[in-house]
Amino acid sequence: MAASSHRAAPEHTHPDEVPVPAALAALADPVRLTLVRELAGSADWSRSCGSFDVPVGKAALSHHFAVLRGAGLVEQRDEGPKRVNRLRRAEFDARFPGLLDLVLRGD
Amino acid sequence: MAASSHRAAPEHTHPDEVPVPAALAALADPVRLTLVRELAGSADWSRSCGSFDVPVGKAALSHHFAVLRGAGLVEQRDEGPKRVNRLRRAEFDARFPGLLDLVLRGD
DNA sequence: CCGAGTGTTCGATGAGAAGCATACACTCAT
DNA sequence: ATGAGTGTATGCTTCTCATCGAACACTCGG
């Protein structure tokens, strides 16, 4: 059998459908900014949601990932009991050229 | 005499001192986005604060300009009874390369 | 000196976002 | 089957931010 998950697949939004203010708002939060940066420094699908060092409870963390998905920044896939992540670098870059580079280059 | 204004000069923040989240947050608001875009299409110092077509009262408008100043996006100067504006294109671009182009290119 | 025009400040209001704690759902190893 | 690990959903509190109305300050032309 193919790997069967009875869990609801997370809803994803393609960067092309993301309005400018939504993308900016998603990246304007310090916690989400940390997530994106940490994700950029890791291999695709190598990080589960709980593996990030951010000072919020897991409920808030789950919410932040939902926002990142909605902004077309992150793709998620269920892998066993964990939900692993990937930064949608190329796609997001095509829609918002330079934006990701800018926030990753940091301060 | 040199033009003397007894009015308090507006406080400006140079783009270099603006943190990434602040810049993004400033541009994430639709009203401010309109202001910046409209300002980009006008000559420097040609637009007074009240000359923008945004659906908010003047109190809110004044607040938005304060935010834009604080984000290093806009420079203001008093000219008679009016306060005229300039988009700090070059300076902001040096600090956040591509960001202004991105929000101006629109959707 | 007065009044029109322009912009800021203050106080209050309402909406939205972020946070937590709890309860729930799913997967996997034992 | 049971329990540990992981993430989501719900309900609630709190805080921030955008907005408005009204009052105030300044400039300039009559």
Short mmCIF file of C-alpha atoms (C1' of nucleotides) in Angstrom, two decimals:
data_model
loop_
_atom_site.label_atom_id
_atom_site.label_comp_id
_atom_site.label_asym_id
_atom_site.label_seq_id
_atom_site.Cartn_x
_atom_site.Cartn_y
_atom_site.Cartn_z
CA MET A 1 0.00 0.00 0.00
CA ALA A 2 1.00 3.52 -0.49
CA ALA A 3 1.51 5.32 2.76
CA SER A 4 -2.01 6.03 3.94
CA SER A 5 -2.76 8.93 6.23
CA HIS A 6 -6.24 9.18 7.64
CA ARG A 7 -5.40 12.65 8.77
CA ALA A 8 -6.72 15.67 6.92
CA ALA A 9 -4.14 16.97 4.48
CA PRO A 10 -3.17 20.56 5.27
CA GLU A 11 -4.58 23.22 2.97
CA HIS A 12 -1.97 24.97 0.91
CA THR A 13 -2.06 28.26 -0.93
CA HIS A 14 0.16 28.81 -3.92
CA PRO A 15 2.29 31.97 -3.73
CA ASP A 16 0.72 33.18 -6.98
CA GLU A 17 -2.60 33.57 -5.21
CA VAL A 18 -1.18 35.50 -2.29
CA PRO A 19 -1.82 39.25 -2.20
CA VAL A 20 1.10 41.53 -1.40
CA PRO A 21 -0.14 42.68 2.02
CA ALA A 22 -0.71 39.08 3.12
CA ALA A 23 2.83 38.10 2.24
CA LEU A 24 4.28 41.09 4.06
CA ALA A 25 2.08 40.54 7.10
CA ALA A 26 3.11 36.91 7.30
CA LEU A 27 6.77 37.88 7.41
CA ALA A 28 6.27 40.84 9.72
CA ASP A 29 5.87 38.62 12.77
CA PRO A 30 9.07 37.82 14.67
CA VAL A 31 8.09 34.24 15.46
CA ARG A 32 7.20 33.45 11.86
CA LEU A 33 10.34 35.22 10.71
CA THR A 34 12.36 32.90 12.92
CA LEU A 35 10.56 29.88 11.53
CA VAL A 36 11.23 30.92 7.95
CA ARG A 37 14.87 31.66 8.62
CA GLU A 38 15.46 28.45 10.50
CA LEU A 39 13.64 26.58 7.76
CA ALA A 40 15.84 28.19 5.13
CA GLY A 41 18.88 26.78 6.88
CA SER A 42 17.59 23.23 6.86
CA ALA A 43 17.08 20.66 4.16
CA ASP A 44 13.58 20.25 2.72
CA TRP A 45 11.31 17.98 4.76
CA SER A 46 13.92 17.66 7.48
CA ARG A 47 12.13 19.69 10.13
CA SER A 48 8.96 18.79 11.97
CA CYS A 49 6.79 21.57 13.40
CA GLY A 50 7.89 20.89 16.94
CA SER A 51 11.59 21.07 16.12
CA PHE A 52 11.79 24.84 16.07
CA ASP A 53 13.15 26.89 18.91
CA VAL A 54 10.51 29.55 19.38
CA PRO A 55 9.14 30.81 22.69
CA VAL A 56 5.48 29.95 22.15
CA GLY A 57 3.23 27.06 23.07
CA LYS A 58 2.38 24.44 20.50
CA ALA A 59 -1.10 25.83 19.89
CA ALA A 60 0.31 29.19 18.83
CA LEU A 61 2.99 27.41 16.84
CA SER A 62 0.36 25.47 14.94
CA HIS A 63 -1.40 28.74 14.16
CA HIS A 64 1.79 30.33 12.85
CA PHE A 65 2.39 27.44 10.49
CA ALA A 66 -1.17 27.80 9.22
CA VAL A 67 -0.43 31.45 8.42
CA LEU A 68 2.80 30.53 6.66
CA ARG A 69 0.95 27.96 4.59
CA GLY A 70 -1.70 30.53 3.73
CA ALA A 71 0.98 32.93 2.58
CA GLY A 72 2.49 30.35 0.27
CA LEU A 73 5.71 30.29 2.24
CA VAL A 74 5.67 26.77 3.58
CA GLU A 75 4.59 23.38 2.33
CA GLN A 76 3.75 20.60 4.77
CA ARG A 77 3.46 16.86 4.50
CA ASP A 78 2.53 14.25 7.05
CA GLU A 79 5.23 11.77 7.82
CA GLY A 80 4.21 9.31 10.44
CA PRO A 81 3.04 11.18 13.50
CA LYS A 82 4.98 14.29 12.51
CA ARG A 83 4.25 17.03 10.05
CA VAL A 84 7.37 17.99 8.18
CA ASN A 85 8.04 21.25 6.39
CA ARG A 86 9.63 22.73 3.33
CA LEU A 87 10.27 26.36 2.45
CA ARG A 88 8.75 27.12 -0.97
CA ARG A 89 11.78 29.11 -2.05
CA ALA A 90 11.50 28.96 -5.83
CA GLU A 91 7.74 29.42 -6.05
CA PHE A 92 7.65 32.25 -3.56
CA ASP A 93 10.60 33.90 -5.22
CA ALA A 94 8.86 33.80 -8.58
CA ARG A 95 5.87 35.61 -7.12
CA PHE A 96 7.81 38.04 -4.88
CA PRO A 97 11.30 38.39 -6.32
CA GLY A 98 13.87 39.34 -3.75
CA LEU A 99 11.57 39.32 -0.76
CA LEU A 100 12.76 36.04 0.66
CA ASP A 101 16.39 36.94 0.04
CA LEU A 102 15.77 40.16 1.89
CA VAL A 103 14.32 38.67 5.04
CA LEU A 104 16.87 35.87 5.05
CA ARG A 105 19.83 38.16 4.62
CA GLY A 106 18.60 39.45 7.95
CA ASP A 107 19.48 42.74 9.62
CA MET B 1 14.99 85.66 6.24
CA ALA B 2 15.11 82.01 5.63
CA ALA B 3 11.71 80.44 5.76
CA SER B 4 10.97 80.16 9.46
CA SER B 5 8.58 77.56 10.73
CA HIS B 6 7.54 77.71 14.35
CA ARG B 7 6.04 74.31 13.96
CA ALA B 8 7.75 71.23 15.37
CA ALA B 9 9.77 69.50 12.66
CA PRO B 10 8.57 65.95 12.07
CA GLU B 11 10.79 63.19 13.46
CA HIS B 12 12.40 61.07 10.80
CA THR B 13 13.96 57.65 10.98
CA HIS B 14 16.63 56.69 8.50
CA PRO B 15 15.94 53.39 6.71
CA ASP B 16 19.24 52.02 8.01
CA GLU B 17 17.83 52.06 11.53
CA VAL B 18 14.61 50.30 10.61
CA PRO B 19 14.29 46.62 11.58
CA VAL B 20 12.99 44.21 8.98
CA PRO B 21 9.65 43.48 10.68
CA ALA B 22 8.91 47.19 11.03
CA ALA B 23 9.46 47.80 7.34
CA LEU B 24 7.25 44.89 6.39
CA ALA B 25 4.54 45.88 8.83
CA ALA B 26 4.53 49.42 7.50
CA LEU B 27 3.91 48.17 3.98
CA ALA B 28 1.43 45.49 5.00
CA ASP B 29 -1.37 48.00 5.49
CA PRO B 30 -3.55 48.73 2.44
CA VAL B 31 -3.91 52.43 3.20
CA ARG B 32 -0.18 52.94 3.61
CA LEU B 33 0.45 50.85 0.54
CA THR B 34 -1.77 53.20 -1.44
CA LEU B 35 0.07 56.21 -0.06
CA VAL B 36 3.45 54.80 -1.02
CA ARG B 37 2.31 53.82 -4.48
CA GLU B 38 0.66 57.14 -5.16
CA LEU B 39 3.72 58.89 -3.81
CA ALA B 40 5.95 56.88 -6.12
CA GLY B 41 4.01 58.19 -9.07
CA SER B 42 4.46 61.83 -8.11
CA ALA B 43 7.40 64.18 -8.11
CA ASP B 44 9.24 64.74 -4.83
CA TRP B 45 7.65 67.35 -2.56
CA SER B 46 4.71 67.70 -4.89
CA ARG B 47 2.12 66.06 -2.65
CA SER B 48 0.74 67.37 0.60
CA CYS B 49 -0.66 64.92 3.13
CA GLY B 50 -4.22 65.85 2.37
CA SER B 51 -3.84 65.30 -1.37
CA PHE B 52 -4.14 61.54 -1.24
CA ASP B 53 -7.25 59.67 -2.14
CA VAL B 54 -7.66 57.27 0.77
CA PRO B 55 -10.89 56.45 2.57
CA VAL B 56 -9.87 57.53 6.06
CA GLY B 57 -10.27 60.66 8.13
CA LYS B 58 -7.40 63.07 8.57
CA ALA B 59 -6.58 61.82 12.05
CA ALA B 60 -5.93 58.31 10.78
CA LEU B 61 -4.11 59.73 7.80
CA SER B 62 -1.78 61.65 10.06
CA HIS B 63 -1.09 58.45 11.97
CA HIS B 64 -0.25 56.55 8.79
CA PHE B 65 2.24 59.16 7.72
CA ALA B 66 3.87 58.95 11.13
CA VAL B 67 4.27 55.20 10.62
CA LEU B 68 5.73 55.70 7.17
CA ARG B 69 8.21 58.23 8.56
CA GLY B 70 9.14 55.80 11.32
CA ALA B 71 9.77 53.09 8.75
CA GLY B 72 12.10 55.33 6.78
CA LEU B 73 9.78 55.33 3.80
CA VAL B 74 8.76 58.95 3.67
CA GLU B 75 10.39 62.28 4.31
CA GLN B 76 8.31 65.32 5.17
CA ARG B 77 8.90 69.04 5.11
CA ASP B 78 6.71 71.94 6.08
CA GLU B 79 5.85 74.26 3.26
CA GLY B 80 3.59 77.04 4.34
CA PRO B 81 0.54 75.56 5.97
CA LYS B 82 1.03 72.23 4.22
CA ARG B 83 3.30 69.30 4.92
CA VAL B 84 4.75 67.94 1.71
CA ASN B 85 6.15 64.48 1.15
CA ARG B 86 8.88 62.62 -0.62
CA LEU B 87 9.38 58.89 -1.04
CA ARG B 88 12.87 57.94 0.16
CA ARG B 89 13.43 55.63 -2.76
CA ALA B 90 17.22 55.46 -2.91
CA GLU B 91 17.82 55.26 0.84
CA PHE B 92 15.13 52.70 1.44
CA ASP B 93 16.29 50.69 -1.52
CA ALA B 94 19.83 50.61 -0.17
CA ARG B 95 18.55 49.18 3.11
CA PHE B 96 15.92 46.82 1.65
CA PRO B 97 16.93 46.06 -1.94
CA GLY B 98 14.01 45.14 -4.12
CA LEU B 99 11.31 45.61 -1.52
CA LEU B 100 10.05 48.91 -2.84
CA ASP B 101 10.18 47.66 -6.41
CA LEU B 102 8.15 44.70 -5.31
CA VAL B 103 5.32 46.59 -3.68
CA LEU B 104 5.25 49.15 -6.47
CA ARG B 105 5.12 46.57 -9.21
CA GLY B 106 1.86 45.71 -7.53
CA ASP B 107 -0.12 42.51 -7.87
"C1'" DC C 1 -6.94 90.60 13.82
"C1'" DC C 2 -9.85 87.18 12.11
"C1'" DG C 3 -11.08 83.16 9.45
"C1'" DA C 4 -10.15 79.41 6.24
"C1'" DG C 5 -7.11 75.71 5.36
"C1'" DT C 6 -4.02 72.13 7.05
"C1'" DG C 7 -2.23 68.83 10.07
"C1'" DT C 8 -1.41 66.88 14.93
"C1'" DT C 9 -2.92 65.19 19.48
"C1'" DC C 10 -6.09 63.13 22.69
"C1'" DG C 11 -9.52 59.89 24.22
"C1'" DA C 12 -12.53 56.28 23.14
"C1'" DT C 13 -14.13 52.50 20.38
"C1'" DG C 14 -14.03 48.25 17.72
"C1'" DA C 15 -11.79 44.62 15.19
"C1'" DG C 16 -8.24 41.52 14.66
"C1'" DA C 17 -4.16 38.92 16.04
"C1'" DA C 18 -1.43 36.43 19.37
"C1'" DG C 19 -1.09 33.92 23.35
"C1'" DC C 20 -2.39 30.02 26.67
"C1'" DA C 21 -4.69 25.87 28.58
"C1'" DT C 22 -7.43 22.29 27.61
"C1'" DA C 23 -9.40 18.79 25.07
"C1'" DC C 24 -9.30 16.10 20.98
"C1'" DA C 25 -7.36 13.26 16.87
"C1'" DC C 26 -4.00 10.58 14.68
"C1'" DT C 27 0.37 7.50 14.32
"C1'" DC C 28 3.40 4.45 15.99
"C1'" DA C 29 5.95 1.32 19.17
"C1'" DT C 30 5.33 -1.88 22.69
"C1'" DA D 1 -4.92 -2.37 23.41
"C1'" DT D 2 -2.40 1.01 25.73
"C1'" DG D 3 0.41 4.87 26.07
"C1'" DA D 4 3.74 8.25 24.44
"C1'" DG D 5 4.58 11.61 20.94
"C1'" DT D 6 2.82 15.08 17.83
"C1'" DG D 7 -0.16 18.39 15.94
"C1'" DT D 8 -4.96 20.60 15.58
"C1'" DA D 9 -9.32 22.78 17.25
"C1'" DT D 10 -11.82 25.41 20.62
"C1'" DG D 11 -12.65 28.87 23.99
"C1'" DC D 12 -10.99 32.58 26.32
"C1'" DT D 13 -8.02 36.60 27.70
"C1'" DT D 14 -5.09 40.25 26.35
"C1'" DC D 15 -2.91 43.51 23.40
"C1'" DT D 16 -2.15 46.00 19.44
"C1'" DC D 17 -3.71 48.71 15.77
"C1'" DA D 18 -6.82 51.27 12.77
"C1'" DT D 19 -10.34 54.45 13.04
"C1'" DC D 20 -13.15 58.41 14.40
"C1'" DG D 21 -14.65 62.87 16.56
"C1'" DA D 22 -13.33 66.77 18.76
"C1'" DA D 23 -10.07 69.99 20.34
"C1'" DC D 24 -5.85 72.30 19.48
"C1'" DA D 25 -1.76 74.57 16.87
"C1'" DC D 26 0.16 76.75 13.06
"C1'" DT D 27 0.25 79.47 8.44
"C1'" DC D 28 -1.45 82.56 5.46
"C1'" DG D 29 -4.62 85.76 3.04
"C1'" DG D 30 -7.88 89.30 3.64
#
